[in-house]
Coordinates of C-alpha atoms in Angstrom, one line a residue:
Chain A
X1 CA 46.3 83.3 98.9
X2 CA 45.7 81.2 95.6
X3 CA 48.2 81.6 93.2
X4 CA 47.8 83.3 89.9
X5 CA 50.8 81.7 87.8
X6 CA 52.6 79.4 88.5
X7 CA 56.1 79.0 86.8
X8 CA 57.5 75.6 87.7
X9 CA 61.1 74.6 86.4
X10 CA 60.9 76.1 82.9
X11 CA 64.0 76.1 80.5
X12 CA 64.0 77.5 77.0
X13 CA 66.2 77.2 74.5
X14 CA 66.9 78.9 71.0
X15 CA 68.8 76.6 69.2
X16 CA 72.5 76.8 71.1
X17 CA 71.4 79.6 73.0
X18 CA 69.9 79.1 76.6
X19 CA 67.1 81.7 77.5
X20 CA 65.6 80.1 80.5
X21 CA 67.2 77.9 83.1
X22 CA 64.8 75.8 85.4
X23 CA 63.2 78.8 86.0
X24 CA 60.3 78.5 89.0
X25 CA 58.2 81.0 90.2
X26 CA 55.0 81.5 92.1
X27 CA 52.8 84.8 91.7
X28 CA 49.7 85.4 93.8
X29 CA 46.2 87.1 93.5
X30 CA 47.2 91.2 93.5
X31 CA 51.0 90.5 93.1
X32 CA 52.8 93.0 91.8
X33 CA 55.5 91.2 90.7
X34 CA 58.5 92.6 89.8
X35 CA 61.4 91.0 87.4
X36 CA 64.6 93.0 87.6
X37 CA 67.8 92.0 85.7
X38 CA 70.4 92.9 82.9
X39 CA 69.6 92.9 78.8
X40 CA 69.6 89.2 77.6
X41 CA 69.1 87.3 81.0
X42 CA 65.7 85.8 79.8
X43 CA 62.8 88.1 81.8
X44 CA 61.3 89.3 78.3
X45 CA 61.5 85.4 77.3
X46 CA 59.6 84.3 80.6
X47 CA 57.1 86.6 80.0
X48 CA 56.6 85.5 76.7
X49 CA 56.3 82.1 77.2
X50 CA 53.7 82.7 80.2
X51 CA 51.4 83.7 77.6
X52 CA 53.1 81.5 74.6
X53 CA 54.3 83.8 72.3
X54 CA 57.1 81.2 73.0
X55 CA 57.0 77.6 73.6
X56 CA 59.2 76.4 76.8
X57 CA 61.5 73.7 75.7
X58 CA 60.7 72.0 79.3
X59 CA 58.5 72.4 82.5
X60 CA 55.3 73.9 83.6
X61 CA 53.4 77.0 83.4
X62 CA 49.9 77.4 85.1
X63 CA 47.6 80.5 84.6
X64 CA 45.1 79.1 87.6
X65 CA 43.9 75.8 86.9
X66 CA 45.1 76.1 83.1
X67 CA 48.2 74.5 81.8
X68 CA 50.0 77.1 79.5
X69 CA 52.3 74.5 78.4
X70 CA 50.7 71.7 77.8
X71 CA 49.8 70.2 74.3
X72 CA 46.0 70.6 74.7
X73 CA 46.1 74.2 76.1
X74 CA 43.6 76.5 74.9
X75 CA 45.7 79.0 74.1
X76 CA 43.4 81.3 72.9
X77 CA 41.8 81.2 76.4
X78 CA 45.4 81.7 77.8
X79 CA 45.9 84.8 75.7
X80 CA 42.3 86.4 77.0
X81 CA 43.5 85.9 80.7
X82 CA 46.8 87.4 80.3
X83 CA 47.0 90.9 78.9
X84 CA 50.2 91.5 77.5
X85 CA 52.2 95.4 77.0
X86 CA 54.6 95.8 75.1
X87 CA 57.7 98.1 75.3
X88 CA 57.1 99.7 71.6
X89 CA 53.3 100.0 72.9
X90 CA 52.1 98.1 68.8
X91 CA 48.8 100.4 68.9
X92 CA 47.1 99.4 65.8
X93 CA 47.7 102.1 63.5
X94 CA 45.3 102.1 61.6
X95 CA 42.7 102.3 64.2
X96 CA 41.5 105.1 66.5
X97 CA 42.1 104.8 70.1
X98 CA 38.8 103.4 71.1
X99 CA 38.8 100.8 68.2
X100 CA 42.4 99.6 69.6
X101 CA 40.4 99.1 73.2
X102 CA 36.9 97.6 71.7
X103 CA 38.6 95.2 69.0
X104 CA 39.8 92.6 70.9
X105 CA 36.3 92.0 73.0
X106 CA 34.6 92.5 69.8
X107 CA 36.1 89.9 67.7
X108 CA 37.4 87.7 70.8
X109 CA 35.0 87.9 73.1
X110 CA 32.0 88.4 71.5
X111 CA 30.8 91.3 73.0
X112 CA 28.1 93.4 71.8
X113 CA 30.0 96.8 70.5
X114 CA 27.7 99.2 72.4
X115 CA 28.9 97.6 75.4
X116 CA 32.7 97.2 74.4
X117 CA 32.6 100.7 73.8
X118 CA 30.8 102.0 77.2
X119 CA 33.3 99.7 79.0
X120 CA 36.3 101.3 76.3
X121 CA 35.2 104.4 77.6
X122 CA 35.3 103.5 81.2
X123 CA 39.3 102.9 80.7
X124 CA 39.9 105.6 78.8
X125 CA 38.9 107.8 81.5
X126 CA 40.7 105.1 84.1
X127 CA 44.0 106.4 82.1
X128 CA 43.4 109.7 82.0
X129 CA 42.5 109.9 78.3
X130 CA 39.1 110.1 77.6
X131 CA 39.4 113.3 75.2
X132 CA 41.5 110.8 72.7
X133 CA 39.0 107.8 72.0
X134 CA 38.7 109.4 68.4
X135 CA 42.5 109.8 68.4
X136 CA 45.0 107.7 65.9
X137 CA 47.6 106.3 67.7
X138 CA 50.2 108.4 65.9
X139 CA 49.1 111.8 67.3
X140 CA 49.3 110.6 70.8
X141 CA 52.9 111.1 72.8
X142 CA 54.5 108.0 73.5
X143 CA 53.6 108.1 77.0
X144 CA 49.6 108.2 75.8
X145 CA 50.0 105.2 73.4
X146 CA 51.4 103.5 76.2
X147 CA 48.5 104.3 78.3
X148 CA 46.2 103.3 75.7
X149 CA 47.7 100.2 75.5
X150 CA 47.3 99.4 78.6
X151 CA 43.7 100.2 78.7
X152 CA 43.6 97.3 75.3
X153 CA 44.7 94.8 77.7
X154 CA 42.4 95.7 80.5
X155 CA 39.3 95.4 78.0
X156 CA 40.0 91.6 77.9
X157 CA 39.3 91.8 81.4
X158 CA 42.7 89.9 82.3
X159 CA 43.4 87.6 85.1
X160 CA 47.1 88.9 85.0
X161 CA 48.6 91.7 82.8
X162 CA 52.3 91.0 81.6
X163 CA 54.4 94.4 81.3
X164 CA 57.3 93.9 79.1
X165 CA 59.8 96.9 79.8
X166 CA 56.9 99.3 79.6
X167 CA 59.0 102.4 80.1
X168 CA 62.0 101.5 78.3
X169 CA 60.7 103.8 75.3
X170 CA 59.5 106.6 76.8
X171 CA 61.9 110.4 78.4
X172 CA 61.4 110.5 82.0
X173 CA 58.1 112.6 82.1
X174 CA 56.0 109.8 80.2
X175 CA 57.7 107.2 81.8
X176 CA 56.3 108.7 85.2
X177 CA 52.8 109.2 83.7
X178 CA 52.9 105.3 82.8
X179 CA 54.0 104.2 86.0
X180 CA 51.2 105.9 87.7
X181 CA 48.7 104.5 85.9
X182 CA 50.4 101.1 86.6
X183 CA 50.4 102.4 90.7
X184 CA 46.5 102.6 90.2
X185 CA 46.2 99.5 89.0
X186 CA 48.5 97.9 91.3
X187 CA 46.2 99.7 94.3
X188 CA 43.0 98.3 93.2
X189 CA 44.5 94.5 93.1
X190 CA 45.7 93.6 89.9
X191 CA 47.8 90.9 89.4
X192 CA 51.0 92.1 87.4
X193 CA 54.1 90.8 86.0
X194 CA 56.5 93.5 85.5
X195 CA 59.3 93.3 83.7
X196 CA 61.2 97.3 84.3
X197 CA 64.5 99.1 84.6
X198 CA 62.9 101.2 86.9
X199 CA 64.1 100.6 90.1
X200 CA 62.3 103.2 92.1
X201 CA 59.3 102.4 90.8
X202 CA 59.7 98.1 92.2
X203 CA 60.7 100.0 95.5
X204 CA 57.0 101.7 95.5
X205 CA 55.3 99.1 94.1
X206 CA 56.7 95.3 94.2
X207 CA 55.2 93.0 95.7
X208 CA 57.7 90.4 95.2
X209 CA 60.9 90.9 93.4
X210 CA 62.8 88.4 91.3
X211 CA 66.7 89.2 89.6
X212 CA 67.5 86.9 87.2
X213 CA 70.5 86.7 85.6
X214 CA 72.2 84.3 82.9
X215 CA 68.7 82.5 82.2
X216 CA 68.7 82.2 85.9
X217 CA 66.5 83.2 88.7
X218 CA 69.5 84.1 91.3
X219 CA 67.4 85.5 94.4
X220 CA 63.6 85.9 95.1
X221 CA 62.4 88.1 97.6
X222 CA 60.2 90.8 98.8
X223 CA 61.2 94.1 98.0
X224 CA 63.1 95.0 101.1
X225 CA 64.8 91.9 100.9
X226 CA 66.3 92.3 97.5
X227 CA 67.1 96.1 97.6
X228 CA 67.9 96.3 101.2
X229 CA 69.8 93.4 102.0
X230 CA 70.1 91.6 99.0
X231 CA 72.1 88.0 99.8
X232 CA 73.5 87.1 96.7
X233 CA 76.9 88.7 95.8
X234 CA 75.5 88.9 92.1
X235 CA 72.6 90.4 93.4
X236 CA 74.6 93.2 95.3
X237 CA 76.9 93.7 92.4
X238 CA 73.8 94.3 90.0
X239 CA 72.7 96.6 92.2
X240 CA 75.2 98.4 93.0
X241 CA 75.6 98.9 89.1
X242 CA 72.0 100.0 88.6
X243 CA 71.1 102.2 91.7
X244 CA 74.6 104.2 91.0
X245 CA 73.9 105.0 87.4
Chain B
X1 CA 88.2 89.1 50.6
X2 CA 87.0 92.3 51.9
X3 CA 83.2 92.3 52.0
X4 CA 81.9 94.7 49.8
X5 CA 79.3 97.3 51.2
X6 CA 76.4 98.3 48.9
X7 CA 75.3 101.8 49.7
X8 CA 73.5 102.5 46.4
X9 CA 69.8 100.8 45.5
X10 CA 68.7 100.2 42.5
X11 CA 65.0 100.7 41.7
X12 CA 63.4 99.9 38.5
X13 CA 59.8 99.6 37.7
X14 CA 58.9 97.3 34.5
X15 CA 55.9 100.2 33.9
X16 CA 56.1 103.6 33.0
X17 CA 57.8 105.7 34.8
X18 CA 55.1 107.4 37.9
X19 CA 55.7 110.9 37.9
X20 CA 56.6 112.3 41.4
X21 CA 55.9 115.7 42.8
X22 CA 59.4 117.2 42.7
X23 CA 58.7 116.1 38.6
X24 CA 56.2 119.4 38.9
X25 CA 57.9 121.8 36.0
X26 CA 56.1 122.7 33.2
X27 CA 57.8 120.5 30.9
X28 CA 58.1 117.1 32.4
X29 CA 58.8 114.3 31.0
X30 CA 55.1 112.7 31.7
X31 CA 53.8 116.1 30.3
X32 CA 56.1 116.5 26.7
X33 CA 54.8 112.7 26.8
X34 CA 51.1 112.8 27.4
X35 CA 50.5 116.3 25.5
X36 CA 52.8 116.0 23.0
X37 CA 50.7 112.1 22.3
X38 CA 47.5 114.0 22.5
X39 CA 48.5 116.7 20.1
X40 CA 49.6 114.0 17.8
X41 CA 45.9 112.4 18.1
X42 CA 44.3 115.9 17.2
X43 CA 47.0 116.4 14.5
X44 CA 47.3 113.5 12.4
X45 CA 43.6 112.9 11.5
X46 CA 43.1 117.1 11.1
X47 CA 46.1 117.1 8.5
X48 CA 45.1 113.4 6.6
X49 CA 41.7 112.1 7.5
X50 CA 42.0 109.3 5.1
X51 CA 43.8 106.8 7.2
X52 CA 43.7 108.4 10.7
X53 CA 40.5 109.6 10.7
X54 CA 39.2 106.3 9.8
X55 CA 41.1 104.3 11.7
X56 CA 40.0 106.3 14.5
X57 CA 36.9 105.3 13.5
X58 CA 37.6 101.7 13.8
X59 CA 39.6 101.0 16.8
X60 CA 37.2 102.3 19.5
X61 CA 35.6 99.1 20.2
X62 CA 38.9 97.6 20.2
X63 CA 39.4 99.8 23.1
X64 CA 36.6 98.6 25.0
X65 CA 37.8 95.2 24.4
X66 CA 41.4 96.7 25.9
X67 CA 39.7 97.4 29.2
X68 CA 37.7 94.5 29.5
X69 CA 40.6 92.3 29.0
X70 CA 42.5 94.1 31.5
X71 CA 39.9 94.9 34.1
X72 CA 38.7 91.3 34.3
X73 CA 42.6 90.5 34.4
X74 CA 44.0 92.6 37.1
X75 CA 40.7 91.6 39.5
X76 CA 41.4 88.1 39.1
X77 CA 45.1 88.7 39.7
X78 CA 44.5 89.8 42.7
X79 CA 42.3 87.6 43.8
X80 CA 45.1 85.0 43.1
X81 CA 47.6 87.2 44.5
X82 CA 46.4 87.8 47.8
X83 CA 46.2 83.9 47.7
X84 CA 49.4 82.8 46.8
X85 CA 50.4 86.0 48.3
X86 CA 49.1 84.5 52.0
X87 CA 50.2 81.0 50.8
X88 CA 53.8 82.1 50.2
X89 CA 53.4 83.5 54.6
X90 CA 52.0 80.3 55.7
X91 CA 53.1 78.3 58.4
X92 CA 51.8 74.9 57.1
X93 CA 54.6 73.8 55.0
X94 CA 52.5 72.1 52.3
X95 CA 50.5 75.1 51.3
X96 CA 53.8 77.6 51.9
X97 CA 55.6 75.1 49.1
X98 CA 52.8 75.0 46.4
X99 CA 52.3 78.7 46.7
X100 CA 56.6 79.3 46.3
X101 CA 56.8 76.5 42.8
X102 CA 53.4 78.4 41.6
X103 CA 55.3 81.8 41.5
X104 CA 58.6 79.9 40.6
X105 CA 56.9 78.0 37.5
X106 CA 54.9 81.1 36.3
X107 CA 57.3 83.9 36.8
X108 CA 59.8 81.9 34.7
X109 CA 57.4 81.3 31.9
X110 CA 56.3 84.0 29.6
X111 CA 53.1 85.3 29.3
X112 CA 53.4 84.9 25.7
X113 CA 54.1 81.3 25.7
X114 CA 51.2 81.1 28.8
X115 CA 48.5 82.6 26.2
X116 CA 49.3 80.1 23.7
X117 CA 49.4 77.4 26.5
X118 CA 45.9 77.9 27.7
X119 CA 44.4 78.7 24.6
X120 CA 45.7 76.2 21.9
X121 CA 47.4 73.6 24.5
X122 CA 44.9 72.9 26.8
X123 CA 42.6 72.7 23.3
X124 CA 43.2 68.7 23.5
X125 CA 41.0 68.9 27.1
X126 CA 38.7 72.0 27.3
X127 CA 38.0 74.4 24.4
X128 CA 37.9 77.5 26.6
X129 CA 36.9 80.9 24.3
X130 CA 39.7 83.2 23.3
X131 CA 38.5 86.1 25.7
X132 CA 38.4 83.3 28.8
X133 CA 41.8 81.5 28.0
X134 CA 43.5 85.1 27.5
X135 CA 41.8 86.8 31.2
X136 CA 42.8 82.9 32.9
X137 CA 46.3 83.0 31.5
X138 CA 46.7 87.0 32.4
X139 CA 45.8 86.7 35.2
X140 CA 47.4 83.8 36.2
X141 CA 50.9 85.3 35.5
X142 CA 50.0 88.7 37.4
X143 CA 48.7 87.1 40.2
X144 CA 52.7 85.6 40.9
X145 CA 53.7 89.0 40.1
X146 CA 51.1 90.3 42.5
X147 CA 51.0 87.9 45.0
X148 CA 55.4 88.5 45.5
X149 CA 53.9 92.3 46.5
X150 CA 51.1 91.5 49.1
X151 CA 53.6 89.0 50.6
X152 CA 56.6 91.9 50.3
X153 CA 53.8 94.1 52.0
X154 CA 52.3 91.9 54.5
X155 CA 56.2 91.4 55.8
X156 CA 56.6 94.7 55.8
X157 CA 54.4 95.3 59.2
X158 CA 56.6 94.9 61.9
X159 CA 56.4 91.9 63.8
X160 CA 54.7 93.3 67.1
X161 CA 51.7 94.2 65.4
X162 CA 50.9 90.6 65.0
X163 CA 52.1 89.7 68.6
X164 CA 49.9 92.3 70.2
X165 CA 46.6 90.3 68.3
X166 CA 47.9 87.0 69.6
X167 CA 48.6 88.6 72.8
X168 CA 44.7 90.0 72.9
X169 CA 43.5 86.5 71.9
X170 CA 42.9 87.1 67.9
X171 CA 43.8 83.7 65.8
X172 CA 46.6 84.2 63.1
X173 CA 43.9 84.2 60.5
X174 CA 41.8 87.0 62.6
X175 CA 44.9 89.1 62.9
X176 CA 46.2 88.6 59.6
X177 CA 43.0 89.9 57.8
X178 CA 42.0 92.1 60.9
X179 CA 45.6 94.0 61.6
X180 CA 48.1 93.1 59.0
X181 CA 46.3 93.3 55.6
X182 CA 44.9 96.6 56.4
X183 CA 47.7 98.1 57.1
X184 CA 49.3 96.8 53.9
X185 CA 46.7 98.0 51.6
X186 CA 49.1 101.9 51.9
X187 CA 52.4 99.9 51.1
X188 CA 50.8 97.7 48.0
X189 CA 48.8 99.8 46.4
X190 CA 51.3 101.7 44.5
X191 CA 53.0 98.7 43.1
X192 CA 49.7 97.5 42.4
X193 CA 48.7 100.3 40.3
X194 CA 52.6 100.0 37.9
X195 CA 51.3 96.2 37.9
X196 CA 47.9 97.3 36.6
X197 CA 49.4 99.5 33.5
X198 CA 52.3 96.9 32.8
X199 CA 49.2 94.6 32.6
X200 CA 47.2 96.7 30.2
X201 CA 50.0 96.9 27.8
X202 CA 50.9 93.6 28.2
X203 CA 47.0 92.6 27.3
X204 CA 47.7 93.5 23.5
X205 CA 49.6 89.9 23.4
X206 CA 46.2 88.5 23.3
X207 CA 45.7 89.8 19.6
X208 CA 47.4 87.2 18.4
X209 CA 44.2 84.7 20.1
X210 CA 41.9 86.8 17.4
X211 CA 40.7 88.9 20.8
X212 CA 39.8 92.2 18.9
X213 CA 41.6 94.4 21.5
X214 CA 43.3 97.7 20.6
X215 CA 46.3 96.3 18.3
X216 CA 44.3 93.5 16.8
X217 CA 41.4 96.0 15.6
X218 CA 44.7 97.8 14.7
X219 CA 46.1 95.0 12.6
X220 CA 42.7 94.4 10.9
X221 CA 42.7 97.8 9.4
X222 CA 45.8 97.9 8.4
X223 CA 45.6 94.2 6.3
X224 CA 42.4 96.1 4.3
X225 CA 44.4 99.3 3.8
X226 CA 47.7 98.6 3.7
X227 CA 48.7 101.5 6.2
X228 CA 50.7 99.9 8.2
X229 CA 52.9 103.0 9.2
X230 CA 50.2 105.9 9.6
X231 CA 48.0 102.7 11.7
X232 CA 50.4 101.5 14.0
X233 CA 51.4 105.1 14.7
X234 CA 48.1 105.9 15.9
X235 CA 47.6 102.7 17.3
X236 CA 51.3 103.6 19.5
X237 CA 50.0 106.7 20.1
X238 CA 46.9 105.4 21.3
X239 CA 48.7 103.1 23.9
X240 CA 51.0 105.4 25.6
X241 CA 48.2 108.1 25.6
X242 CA 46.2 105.2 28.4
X243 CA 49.2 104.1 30.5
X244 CA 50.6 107.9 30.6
X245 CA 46.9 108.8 31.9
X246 CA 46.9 105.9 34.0
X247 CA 50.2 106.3 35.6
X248 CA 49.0 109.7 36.5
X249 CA 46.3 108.6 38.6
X250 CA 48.2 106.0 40.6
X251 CA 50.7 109.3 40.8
X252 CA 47.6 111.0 42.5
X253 CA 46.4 108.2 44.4
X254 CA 49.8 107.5 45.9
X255 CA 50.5 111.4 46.8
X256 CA 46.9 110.9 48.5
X257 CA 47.6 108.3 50.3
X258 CA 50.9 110.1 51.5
X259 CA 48.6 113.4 52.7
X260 CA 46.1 111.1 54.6
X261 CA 48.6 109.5 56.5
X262 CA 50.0 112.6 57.5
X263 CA 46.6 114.0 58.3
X264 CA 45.2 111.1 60.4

């Protein structure tokens, strides 16, 4: 299998503060890739710098045969391949649903806005919402913004789609209406970086899971591995915490 | 020293006051205000035509010149204020400084001293006509007001709305005027509208350039008449009768804009 992105000892600092510590990870084609981990140990920040809403302080990020980080990256090109979602979902709210989805190819890409739309509407219906496209974002339930956003990234047509705590905003019902649109995806081969609480839900669906704590990746694994028979005392200990609460 | 917490907020417009809807009783101050100035208008030239009536015979071009000033004024202020406005956001250090001294130098001159700048100043170069040098130096000094509000506005979107466009590929210039400024145009416009009537009663400075707006139509009647009480009573009246009627409407607009965002 070719590899998707490649994460190769990465560090990132904010002023005094370390984020990232020589950070290296591989994700394949149809990974589902899962980062698990406490508040402030730097997944959010990996994420972001895979796409460069952050700049690495050192090391090397490759989407394919693209260098995120280096000086002469394209990073608009970057941004097109890696669909980003966020935890507070940052709908446009000032456009209908369907405008959110058709925007970005629009403006972006280029493409003609009959087809933007037919293939707006395509998602839509992938996410269960095709009775919303004339919707504003702020009549839809949290759990259908997030949906929506999620369709907004696939109209770029991404090589990998970062989810940045997708869940973390939404009660327990949305949250599962979320995930399984993210299990659908997952089935039909995208490649996904996850960052998630939801522990259940990296059981189901990881590929691969990572825990990282204190800007560090600690232990790498598949999913058996780390829930199962985790090595690391750390590792067991975070656990532990998690799965009990 | 114990740090001192501030609970309360103190808001104060330089305009009129906008009337809100809770201001709704039949006797409001924007209505004793605006009625009792209309009924003044109807009263004074019914009970002594011989000044009032005339004078209200005289000052409607004076009017006209009123609105031209200020129309041409406010559109030019915002054309420099989203400028400076975007200048004061930017990332390119050069640009972000120029735009920060330009409200810095202008806000801390006033107007006043700006018209006479322009005007008899700048003489020695350019001879620029009194109507130009008084809409240049208007809106010059509006557009530092203006442009502190679209930046106030524009930083008022949260920050995820222009991550999300850099996430779907959009340049900071694409988002920016695709995403941000629309979504700004709900928060300005209010602030905007008190900075449109401050400027229409700051426009009667330019009398003093022999512009024949409002008070300097005003002033000419009174130095062939002599009556200066019963003229710059009317020409008061005249005033507050337009930014009363004007603050209304950006009362309106605003309560509008509040309905459609609850509707959509």
């Amino acid at each position: 299998m070719p590899s998707r992105v490649k994460v190769i000892n990465v560090s990132k600092n904010f002023d005094d503060v370390i984020a990232l510590k020589n950070v290296s990870l591989e994700v394949k084609k149809g990974d589902v890739f899962f980062i698990i981990g406490s508040s402030g140990s730097g997944k959010s920040t990996l994420l972001r710098c895979i796409n460069r809403l952050e700049n690495v302080s050192s090391g090397d990020i490759w989407i394919e045969e693209d260098l995120v980080t280096g000086p002469k990256a394209n990073i608009r090109l970057i941004r097109e391949e890696t669909g980003m979602v966020f935890q507070s979902f940052n709908l446009f709210p000032h456009l209908t649903v369907i405008e959110n989805i058709t925007l970005a190819p629009r403006i972006v890409k280029k493409t003609d806005p009959k087809e933007a739309e037919e293939n707006a509407r395509i998602l839509l219906k992938r996410v269960g919402l095709s009775d919303k496209e004339k919707a504003y974002p702020e009549q839809l339930s949290g759990g259908q913004q997030q949906r929506v956003a999620i369709a907004r990234a696939l109209a770029m047509n991404p090589k990998v789609i970062l989810f940045d705590e997708p869940t973390s905003a939404l009660d327990p019902e949305m949250t599962k209406e979320v995930l399984d649109v993210m299990l659908d995806l997952a089935k039909e081969g995208m490649t996904m970086i996850v960052v998630s609480h939801e522990m259940g839900f990296a059981k189901a669906a990881a590929t691969k899971v990572v825990y990282m704590d204190d800007a560090e990746v600690i232990e790498m694994g598949t999913p058996d591995e780390i829930f199962n028979h985790p090595k690391k005392e750390r590792t067991q200990r975070f656990l532990k915490n998690v799965l009990r609460a | 020293m114990a740090k001192i917490n501030i609970k309360t907020k103190i808001e104060i417009t330089d305009g009129v006051l906008i009337p809100g809807r809770d201001d709704a009783s039949l006797f409001s101050a924007w209505r004793i205000a605006f009625y009792g100035a209309i009924f003044m208008l109807i009263l004074l030239p019914v009970l002594s035509p011989k000044p009032y009536w005339d004078l209200l015979k005289f000052v409607p071009d004076g009017i006209l010149r009123t609105f031209q000033v200020t129309i041409l004024s406010i559109f030019f202020a915002l054309v420099i204020g989203l400028i400076i406005g975007l200048g004061r956001i930017s990332r390119n250090v050069f640009i972000n400084r120029i735009s920060t001294v330009y409200v810095e130098v202008i806000r801390g001159i006033p107007l006043l001293v700006q018209l006479f700048y322009i005007y008899y100043a700048l003489a020695k170069f350019v001879r620029i006509s009194d109507i130009t040098s008084a809409v240049i130096a208007i809106a010059i000094c509006y557009g530092a007001y203006i442009s502190e509000i679209f930046r106030a506005g524009i930083q008022s979107i949260p920050k995820g709305q222009m991550e999300a466009a850099l996430a779907l590929g959009f340049t900071r210039t694409q988002a920016i005027f695709r995403i941000v400024l629309p979504q700004t145009l709900k928060v300005v416009l209010p602030p905007i509208g008190n900075e449109f009537i401050a400027l229409l009663k700051d426009s009667s400075l330019v009398s003093i350039l022999a512009v024949s707006d409002l008070l300097r139509r005003g002033r000419e009647f009174a130095s062939t008449s002599f009556d200066y009480f019963e003229t710059y009573t009317m020409i008061a009246i005249i005033y507050l009768i337009l930014t009363l009627f004007f603050s209304r409407l950006v009362a309106i607009m605003e309560e509008r804009m509040k309905t459609d965002a609850k509707q959509s």
